[in-house]
Tab-separated table of C-alpha atoms (C1' of nucleotides) in Angstrom:
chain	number	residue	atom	x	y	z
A	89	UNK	CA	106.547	98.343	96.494
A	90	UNK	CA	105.246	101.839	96.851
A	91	UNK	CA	105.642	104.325	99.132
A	92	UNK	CA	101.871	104.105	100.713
A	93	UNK	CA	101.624	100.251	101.027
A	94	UNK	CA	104.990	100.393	102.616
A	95	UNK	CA	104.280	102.870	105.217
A	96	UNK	CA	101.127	100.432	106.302
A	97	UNK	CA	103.377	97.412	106.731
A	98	UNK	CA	106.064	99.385	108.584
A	99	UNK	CA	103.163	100.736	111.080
A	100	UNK	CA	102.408	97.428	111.067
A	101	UNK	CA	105.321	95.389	111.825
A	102	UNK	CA	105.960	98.477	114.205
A	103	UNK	CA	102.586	97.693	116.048
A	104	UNK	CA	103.604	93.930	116.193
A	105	UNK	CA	106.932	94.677	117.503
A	106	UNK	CA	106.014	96.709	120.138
A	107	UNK	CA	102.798	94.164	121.671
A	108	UNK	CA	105.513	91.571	121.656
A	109	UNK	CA	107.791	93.854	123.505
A	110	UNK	CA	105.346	94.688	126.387
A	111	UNK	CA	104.279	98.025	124.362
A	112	UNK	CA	101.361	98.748	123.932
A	113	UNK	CA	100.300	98.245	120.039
A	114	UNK	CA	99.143	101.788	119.611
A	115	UNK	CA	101.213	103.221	120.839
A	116	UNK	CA	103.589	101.962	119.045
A	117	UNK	CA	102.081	102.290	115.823
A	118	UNK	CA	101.223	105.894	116.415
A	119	UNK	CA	105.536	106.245	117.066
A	120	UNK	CA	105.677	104.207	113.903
A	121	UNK	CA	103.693	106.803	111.781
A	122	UNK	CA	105.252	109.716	113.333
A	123	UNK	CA	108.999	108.423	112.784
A	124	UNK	CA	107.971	108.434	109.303
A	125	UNK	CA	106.075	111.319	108.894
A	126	UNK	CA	108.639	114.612	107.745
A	127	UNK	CA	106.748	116.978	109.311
A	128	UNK	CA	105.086	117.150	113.340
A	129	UNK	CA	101.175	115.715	112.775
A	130	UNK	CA	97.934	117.201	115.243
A	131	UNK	CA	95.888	114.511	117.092
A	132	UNK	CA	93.158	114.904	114.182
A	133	UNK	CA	95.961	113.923	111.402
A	134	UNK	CA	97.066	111.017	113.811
A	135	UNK	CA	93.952	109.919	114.136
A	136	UNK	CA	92.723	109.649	110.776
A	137	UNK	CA	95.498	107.698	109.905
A	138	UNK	CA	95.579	105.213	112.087
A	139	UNK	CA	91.895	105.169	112.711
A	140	UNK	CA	91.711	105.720	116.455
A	141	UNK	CA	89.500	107.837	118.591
A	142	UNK	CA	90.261	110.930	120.012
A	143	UNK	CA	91.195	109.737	123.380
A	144	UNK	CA	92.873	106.804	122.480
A	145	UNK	CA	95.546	109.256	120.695
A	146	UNK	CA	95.554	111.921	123.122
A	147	UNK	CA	96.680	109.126	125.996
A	148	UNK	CA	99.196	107.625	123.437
A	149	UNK	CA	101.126	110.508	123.039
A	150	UNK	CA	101.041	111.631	126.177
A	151	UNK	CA	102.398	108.340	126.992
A	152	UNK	CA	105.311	108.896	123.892
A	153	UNK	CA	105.966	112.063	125.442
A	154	UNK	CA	106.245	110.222	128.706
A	155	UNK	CA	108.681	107.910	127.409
A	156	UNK	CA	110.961	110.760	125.999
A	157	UNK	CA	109.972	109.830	122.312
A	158	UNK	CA	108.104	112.552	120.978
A	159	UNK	CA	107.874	116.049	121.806
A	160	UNK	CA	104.909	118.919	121.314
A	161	UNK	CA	105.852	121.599	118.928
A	162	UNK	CA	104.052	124.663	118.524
A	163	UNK	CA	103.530	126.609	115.416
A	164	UNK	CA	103.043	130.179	116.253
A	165	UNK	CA	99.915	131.810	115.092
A	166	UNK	CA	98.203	128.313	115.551
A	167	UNK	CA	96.171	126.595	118.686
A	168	UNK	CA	96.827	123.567	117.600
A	169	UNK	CA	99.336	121.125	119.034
A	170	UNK	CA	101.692	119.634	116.744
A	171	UNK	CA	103.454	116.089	117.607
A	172	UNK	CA	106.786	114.885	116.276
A	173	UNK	CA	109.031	111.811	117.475
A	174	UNK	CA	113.022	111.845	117.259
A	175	UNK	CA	114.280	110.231	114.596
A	176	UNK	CA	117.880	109.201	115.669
A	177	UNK	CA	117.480	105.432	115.866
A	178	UNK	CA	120.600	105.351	118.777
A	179	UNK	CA	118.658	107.852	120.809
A	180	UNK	CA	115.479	106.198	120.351
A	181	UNK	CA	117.351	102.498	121.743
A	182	UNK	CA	119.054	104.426	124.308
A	183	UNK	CA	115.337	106.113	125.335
A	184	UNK	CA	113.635	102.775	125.332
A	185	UNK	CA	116.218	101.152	127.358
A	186	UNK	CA	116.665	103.926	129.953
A	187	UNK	CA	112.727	103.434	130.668
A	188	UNK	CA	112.543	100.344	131.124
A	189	UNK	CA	115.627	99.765	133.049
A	190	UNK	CA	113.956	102.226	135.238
A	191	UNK	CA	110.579	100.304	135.386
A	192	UNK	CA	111.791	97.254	135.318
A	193	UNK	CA	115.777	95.997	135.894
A	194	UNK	CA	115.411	98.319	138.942
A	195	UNK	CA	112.748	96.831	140.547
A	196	UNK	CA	113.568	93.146	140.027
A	197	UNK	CA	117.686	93.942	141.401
A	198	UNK	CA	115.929	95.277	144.528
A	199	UNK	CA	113.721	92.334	144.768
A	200	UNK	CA	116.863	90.133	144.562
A	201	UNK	CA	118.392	92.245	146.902
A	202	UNK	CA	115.969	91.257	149.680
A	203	UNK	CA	116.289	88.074	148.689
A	204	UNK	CA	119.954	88.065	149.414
A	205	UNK	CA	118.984	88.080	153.532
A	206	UNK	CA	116.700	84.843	153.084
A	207	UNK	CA	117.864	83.019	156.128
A	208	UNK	CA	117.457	79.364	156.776
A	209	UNK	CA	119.053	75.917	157.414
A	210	UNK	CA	122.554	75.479	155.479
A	211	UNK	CA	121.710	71.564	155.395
A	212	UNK	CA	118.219	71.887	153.468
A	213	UNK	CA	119.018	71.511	149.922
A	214	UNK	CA	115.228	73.469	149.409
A	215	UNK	CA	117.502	76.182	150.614
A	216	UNK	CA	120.599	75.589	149.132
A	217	UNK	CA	118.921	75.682	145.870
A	218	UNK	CA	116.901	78.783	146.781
A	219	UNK	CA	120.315	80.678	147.771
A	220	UNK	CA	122.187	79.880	144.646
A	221	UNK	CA	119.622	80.382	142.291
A	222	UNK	CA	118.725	84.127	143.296
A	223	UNK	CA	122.735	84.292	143.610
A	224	UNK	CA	123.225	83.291	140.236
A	225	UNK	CA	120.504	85.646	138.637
A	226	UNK	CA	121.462	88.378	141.183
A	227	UNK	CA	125.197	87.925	139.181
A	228	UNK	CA	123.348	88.203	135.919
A	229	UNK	CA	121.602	90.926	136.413
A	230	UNK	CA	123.764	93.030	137.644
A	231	UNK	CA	126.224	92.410	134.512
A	232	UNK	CA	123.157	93.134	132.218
A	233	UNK	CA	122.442	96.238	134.454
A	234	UNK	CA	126.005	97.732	133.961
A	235	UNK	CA	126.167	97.073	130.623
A	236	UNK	CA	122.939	99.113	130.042
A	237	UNK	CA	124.211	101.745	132.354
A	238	UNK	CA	127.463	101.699	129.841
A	239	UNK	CA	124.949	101.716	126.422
A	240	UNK	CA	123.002	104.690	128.175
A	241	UNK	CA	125.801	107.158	128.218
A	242	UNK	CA	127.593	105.735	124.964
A	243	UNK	CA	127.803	106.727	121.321
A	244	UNK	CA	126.094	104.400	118.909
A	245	UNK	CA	129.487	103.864	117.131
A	246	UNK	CA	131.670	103.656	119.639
A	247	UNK	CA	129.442	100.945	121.550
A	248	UNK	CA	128.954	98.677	118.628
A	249	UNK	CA	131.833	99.515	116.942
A	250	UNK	CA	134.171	98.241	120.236
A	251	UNK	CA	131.772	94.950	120.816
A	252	UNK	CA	132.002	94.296	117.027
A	253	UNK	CA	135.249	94.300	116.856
A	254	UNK	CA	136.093	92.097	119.764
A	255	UNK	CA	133.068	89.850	117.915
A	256	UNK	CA	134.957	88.651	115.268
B	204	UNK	CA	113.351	86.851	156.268
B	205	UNK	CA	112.095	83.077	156.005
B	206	UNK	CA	112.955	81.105	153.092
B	207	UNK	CA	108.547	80.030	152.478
B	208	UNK	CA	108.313	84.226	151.958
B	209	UNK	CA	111.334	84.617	149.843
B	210	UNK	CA	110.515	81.839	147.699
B	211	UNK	CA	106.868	83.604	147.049
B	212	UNK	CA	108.581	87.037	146.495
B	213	UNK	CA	110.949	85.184	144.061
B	214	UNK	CA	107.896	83.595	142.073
B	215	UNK	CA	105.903	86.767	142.022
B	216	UNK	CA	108.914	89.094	141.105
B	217	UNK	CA	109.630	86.708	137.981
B	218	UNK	CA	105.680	86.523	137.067
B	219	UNK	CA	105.771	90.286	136.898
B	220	UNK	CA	109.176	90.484	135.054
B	221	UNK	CA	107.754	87.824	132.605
B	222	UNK	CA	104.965	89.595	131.902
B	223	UNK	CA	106.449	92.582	130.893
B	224	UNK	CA	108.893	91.576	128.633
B	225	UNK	CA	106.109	89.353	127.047
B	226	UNK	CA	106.049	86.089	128.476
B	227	UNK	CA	103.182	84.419	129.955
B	228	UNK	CA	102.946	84.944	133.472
B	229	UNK	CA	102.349	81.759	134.610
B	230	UNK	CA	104.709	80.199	132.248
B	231	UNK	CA	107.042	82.407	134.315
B	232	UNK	CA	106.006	81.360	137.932
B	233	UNK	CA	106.363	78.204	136.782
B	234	UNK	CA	109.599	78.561	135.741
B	235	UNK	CA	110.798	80.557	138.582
B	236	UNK	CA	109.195	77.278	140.769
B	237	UNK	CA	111.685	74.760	139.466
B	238	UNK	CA	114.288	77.368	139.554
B	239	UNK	CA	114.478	77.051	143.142
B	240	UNK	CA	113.345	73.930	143.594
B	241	UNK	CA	116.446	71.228	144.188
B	242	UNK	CA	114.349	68.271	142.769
B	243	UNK	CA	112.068	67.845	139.619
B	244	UNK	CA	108.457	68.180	140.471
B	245	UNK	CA	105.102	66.790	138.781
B	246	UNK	CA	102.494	68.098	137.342
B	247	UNK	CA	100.595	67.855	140.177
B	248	UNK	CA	103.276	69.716	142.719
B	249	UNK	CA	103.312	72.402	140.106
B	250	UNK	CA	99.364	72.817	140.620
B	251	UNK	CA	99.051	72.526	144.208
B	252	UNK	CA	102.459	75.193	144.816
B	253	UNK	CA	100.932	77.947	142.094
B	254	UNK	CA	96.756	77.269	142.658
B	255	UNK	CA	96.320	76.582	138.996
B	256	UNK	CA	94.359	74.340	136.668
B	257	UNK	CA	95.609	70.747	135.052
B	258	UNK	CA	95.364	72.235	131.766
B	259	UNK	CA	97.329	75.401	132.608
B	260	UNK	CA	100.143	73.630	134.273
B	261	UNK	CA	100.331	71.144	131.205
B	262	UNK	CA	100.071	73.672	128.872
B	263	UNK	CA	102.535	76.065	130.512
B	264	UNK	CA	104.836	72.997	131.024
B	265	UNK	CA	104.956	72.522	127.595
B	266	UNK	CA	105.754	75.970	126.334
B	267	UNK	CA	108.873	76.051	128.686
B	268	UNK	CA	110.015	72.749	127.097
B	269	UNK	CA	109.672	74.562	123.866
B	270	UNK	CA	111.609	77.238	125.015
B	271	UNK	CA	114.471	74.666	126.007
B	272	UNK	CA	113.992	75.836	129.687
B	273	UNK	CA	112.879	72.823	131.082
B	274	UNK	CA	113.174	69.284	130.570
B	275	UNK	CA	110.942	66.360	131.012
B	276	UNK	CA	112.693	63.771	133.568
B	277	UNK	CA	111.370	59.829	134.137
B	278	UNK	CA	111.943	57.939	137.412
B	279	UNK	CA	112.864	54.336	136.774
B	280	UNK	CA	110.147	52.399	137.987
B	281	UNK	CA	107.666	55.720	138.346
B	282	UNK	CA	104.864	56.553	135.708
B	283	UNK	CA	104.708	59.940	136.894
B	284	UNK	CA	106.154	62.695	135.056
B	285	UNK	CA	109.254	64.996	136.738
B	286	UNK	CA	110.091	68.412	135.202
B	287	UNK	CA	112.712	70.113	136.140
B	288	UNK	CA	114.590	73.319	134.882
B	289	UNK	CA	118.178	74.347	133.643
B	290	UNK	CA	119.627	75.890	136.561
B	291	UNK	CA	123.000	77.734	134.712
B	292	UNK	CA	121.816	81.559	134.307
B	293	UNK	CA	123.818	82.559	131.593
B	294	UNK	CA	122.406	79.292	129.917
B	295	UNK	CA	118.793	80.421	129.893
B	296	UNK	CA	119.665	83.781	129.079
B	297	UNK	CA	121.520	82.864	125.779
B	298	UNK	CA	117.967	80.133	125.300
B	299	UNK	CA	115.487	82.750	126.141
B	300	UNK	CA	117.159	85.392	123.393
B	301	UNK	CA	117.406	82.682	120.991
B	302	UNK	CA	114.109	82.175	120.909
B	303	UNK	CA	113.151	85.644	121.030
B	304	UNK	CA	115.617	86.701	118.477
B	305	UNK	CA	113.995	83.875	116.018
B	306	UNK	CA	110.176	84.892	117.007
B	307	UNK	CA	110.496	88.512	117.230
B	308	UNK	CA	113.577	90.120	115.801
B	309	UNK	CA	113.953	87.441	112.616
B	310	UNK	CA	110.886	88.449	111.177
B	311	UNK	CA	111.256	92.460	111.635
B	312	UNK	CA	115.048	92.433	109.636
B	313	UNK	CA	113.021	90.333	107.129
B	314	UNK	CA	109.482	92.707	106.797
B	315	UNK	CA	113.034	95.329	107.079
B	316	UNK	CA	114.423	94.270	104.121
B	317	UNK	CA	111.281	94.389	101.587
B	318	UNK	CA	110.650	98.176	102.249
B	319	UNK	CA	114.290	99.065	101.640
B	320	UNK	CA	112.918	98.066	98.247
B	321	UNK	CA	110.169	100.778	98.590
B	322	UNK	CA	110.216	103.080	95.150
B	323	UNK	CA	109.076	106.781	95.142
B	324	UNK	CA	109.913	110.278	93.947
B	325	UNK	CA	113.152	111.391	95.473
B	326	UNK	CA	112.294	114.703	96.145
B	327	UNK	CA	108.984	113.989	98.369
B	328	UNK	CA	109.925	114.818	101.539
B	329	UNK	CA	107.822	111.912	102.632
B	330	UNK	CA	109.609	109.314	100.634
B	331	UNK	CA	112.913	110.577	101.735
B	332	UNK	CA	111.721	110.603	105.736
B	333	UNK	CA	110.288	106.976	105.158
B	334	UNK	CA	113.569	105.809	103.187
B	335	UNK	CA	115.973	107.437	105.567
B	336	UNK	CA	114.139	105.603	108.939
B	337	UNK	CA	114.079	102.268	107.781
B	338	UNK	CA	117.667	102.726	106.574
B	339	UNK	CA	118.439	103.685	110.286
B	340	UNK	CA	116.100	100.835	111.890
B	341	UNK	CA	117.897	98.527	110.017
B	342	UNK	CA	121.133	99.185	110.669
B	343	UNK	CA	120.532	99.335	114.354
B	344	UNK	CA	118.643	96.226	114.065
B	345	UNK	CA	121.681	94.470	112.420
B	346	UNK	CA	123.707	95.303	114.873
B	347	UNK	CA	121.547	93.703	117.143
B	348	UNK	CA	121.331	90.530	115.404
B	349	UNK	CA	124.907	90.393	115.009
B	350	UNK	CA	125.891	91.461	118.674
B	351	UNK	CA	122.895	88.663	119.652
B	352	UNK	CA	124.389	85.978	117.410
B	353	UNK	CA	127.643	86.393	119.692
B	354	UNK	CA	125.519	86.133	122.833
B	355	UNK	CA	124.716	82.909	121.726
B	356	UNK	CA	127.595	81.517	120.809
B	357	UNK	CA	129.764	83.010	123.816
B	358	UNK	CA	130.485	82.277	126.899
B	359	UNK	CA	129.380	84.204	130.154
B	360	UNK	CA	132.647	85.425	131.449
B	361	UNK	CA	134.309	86.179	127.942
B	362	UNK	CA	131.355	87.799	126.909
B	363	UNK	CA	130.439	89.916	129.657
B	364	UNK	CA	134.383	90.324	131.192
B	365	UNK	CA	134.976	91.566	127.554
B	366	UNK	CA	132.692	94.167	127.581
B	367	UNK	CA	133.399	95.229	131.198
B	368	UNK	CA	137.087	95.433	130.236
B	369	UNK	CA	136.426	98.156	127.749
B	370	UNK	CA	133.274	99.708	130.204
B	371	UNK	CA	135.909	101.217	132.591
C	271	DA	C1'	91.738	42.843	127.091
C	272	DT	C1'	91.015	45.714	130.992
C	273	DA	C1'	91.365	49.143	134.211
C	274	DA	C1'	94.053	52.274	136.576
C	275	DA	C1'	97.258	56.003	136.234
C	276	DC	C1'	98.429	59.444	134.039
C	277	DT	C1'	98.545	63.352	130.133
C	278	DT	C1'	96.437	66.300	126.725
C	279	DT	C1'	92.869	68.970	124.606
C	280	DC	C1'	89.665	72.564	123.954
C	281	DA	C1'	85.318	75.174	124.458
C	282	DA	C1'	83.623	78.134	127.606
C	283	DA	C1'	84.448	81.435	131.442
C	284	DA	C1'	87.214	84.691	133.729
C	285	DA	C1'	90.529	88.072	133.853
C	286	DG	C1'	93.058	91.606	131.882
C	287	DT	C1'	93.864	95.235	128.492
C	288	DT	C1'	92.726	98.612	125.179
C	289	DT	C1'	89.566	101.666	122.897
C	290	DT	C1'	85.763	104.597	122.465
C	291	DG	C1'	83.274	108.889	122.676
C	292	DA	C1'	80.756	112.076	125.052
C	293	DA	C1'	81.309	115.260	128.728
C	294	DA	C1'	84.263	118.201	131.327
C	295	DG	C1'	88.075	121.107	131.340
C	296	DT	C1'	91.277	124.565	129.541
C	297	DT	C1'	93.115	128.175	126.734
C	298	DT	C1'	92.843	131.917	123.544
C	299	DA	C1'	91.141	135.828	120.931
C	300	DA	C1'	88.222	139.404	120.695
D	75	DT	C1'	83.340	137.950	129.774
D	76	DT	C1'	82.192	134.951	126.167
D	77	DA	C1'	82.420	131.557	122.868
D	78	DA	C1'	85.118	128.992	119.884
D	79	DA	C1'	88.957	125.922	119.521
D	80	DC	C1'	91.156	122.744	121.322
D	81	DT	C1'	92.727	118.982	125.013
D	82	DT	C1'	91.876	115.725	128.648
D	83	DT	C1'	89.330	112.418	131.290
D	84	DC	C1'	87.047	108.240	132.431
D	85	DA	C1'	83.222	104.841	132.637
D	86	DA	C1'	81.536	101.619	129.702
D	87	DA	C1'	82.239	98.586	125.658
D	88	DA	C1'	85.104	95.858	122.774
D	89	DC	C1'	88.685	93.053	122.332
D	90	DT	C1'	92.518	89.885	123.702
D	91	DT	C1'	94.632	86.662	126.536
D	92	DT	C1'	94.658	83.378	130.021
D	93	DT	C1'	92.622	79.881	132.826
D	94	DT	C1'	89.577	76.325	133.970
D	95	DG	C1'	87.930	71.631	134.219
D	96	DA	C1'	85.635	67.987	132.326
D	97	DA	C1'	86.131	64.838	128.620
D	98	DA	C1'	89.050	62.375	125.530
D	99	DG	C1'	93.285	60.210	124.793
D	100	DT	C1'	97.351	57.435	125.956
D	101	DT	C1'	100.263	54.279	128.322
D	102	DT	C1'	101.311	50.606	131.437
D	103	DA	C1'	100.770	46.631	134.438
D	104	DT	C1'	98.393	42.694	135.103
DNA sequence: ATAAACTTTCAAAAAGTTTTGAAAGTTTAA
DNA sequence: TTAAACTTTCAAAACTTTTTGAAAGTTTAT
């Protein structure tokens, strides 16, 4: 395979990746192509590549830079803005993770929270089942919520390096 | 607060949790409905709790049995159909990343593997950035499948009282 | 064999999300 | 200050996904 067909499939699979994720597709296509790409690209390079307009890459980087995976970079004696994403897969798993921890484990553990104090009759199995399930998940979640909290501040090696070797 | 509000809270928090990691909404309510609920419902309970169509609640029905989440239950004697849901946490946990891991990460170490096999001129910066990326994806993405393949073999307290062990 | 009870399908409609592109805004150099 | 170079915004359009509901299909009891 060469070198251009294989940068279209990896944008690709990229793109697919991400919409299955909960990511939007361009945007994770246009991290695709700059992950890639050896040097920082301008909105016009990005989108003639990828074939977007204007605004649609202007709001997808902004939303990369939001997300703590790419970063402006200015080349002195030039106006325009140049875009590059980190390239360090660990810090890129540790970014992603942070965010949406943030947006969404933290929410949902304070929902459960609340849901802690639902009062009602200890003889109604209706509530019975309603306490032990939101129990149960509450449990869950807070073991998947400290282990992310652990991943966040690790080393790549050490983190998978430890797990794998209690894996096998 | 009343168990009717926390049971509504519950449904709407997994809806929205659901949806952003991908999953149908509704297919999420629904879930989070027989979650709580101490005995299997029908079709028609599922409609009248969520407000939704015949054909949605079938459908959605459906794509939770294909997820494993729910099974199909028949009263002797009854020619209705029950559903009900698995109510173990760390069971539907391990399901749900099964089946994302085959629908979603599968695919990607596969697409992965083929442009490891991309061919170019070693000393275009391009070819090296492009080589030197997917080398990294894809060894954090095997370590992902691997620590994943555990998940689903292990148990809840080894697997998470492992890792807490070493987490302190 | 029939009809009642129930389940499934699927085309069309609704809802939700993403993209466009032109206009407005901002910054810089002279 | 001006105008050129560039970035940002946002309402409307395009696209995608989800939902509806009526019709078709299936099963069961008699």
């Amino acid at each position: 395979m060469k070198l251009a067909e294989g940068k279209e499939k990896f944008i690709e699979a990229w793109g697919k990746l991400g919409s299955e994720w909960g990511i939007n597709r361009t945007m994770a296509q246009v991290h695709a192509l700059l992950l890639i790409s050896p040097e920082a690209l301008t909105t016009e390079e990005i989108m003639a590549e990828l074939s977007i307009s204007r605004g649609n890459a202007n709001m997808t980087v902004r939303d990369l830079m939001d997300w703590g995976l790419v970063e402006k970079q200015h080349k002195t004696g030039e106006r325009k803005e140049y875009f590059y994403a980190e390239k360090d897969t660990w810090v890129i798993a540790r970014q992603v993770a942070k965010e949406r921890k943030k947006r969404e484990l933290d929410p949902v553990l304070k929902i459960l929270n609340q849901l802690s104090e639902v009062t009602g009759d200890v003889k109604d199995p209706a509530y019975k089942t309603f306490k032990t399930s939101v129990a149960n998940i509450n449990k869950l979640a807070n073991n998947v919520n400290k282990t992310l909290e652990t991943m966040l501040k690790a080393e790549e090696n050490w983190f998978f390096g430890t797990v794998m070797k209690i894996l096998k």
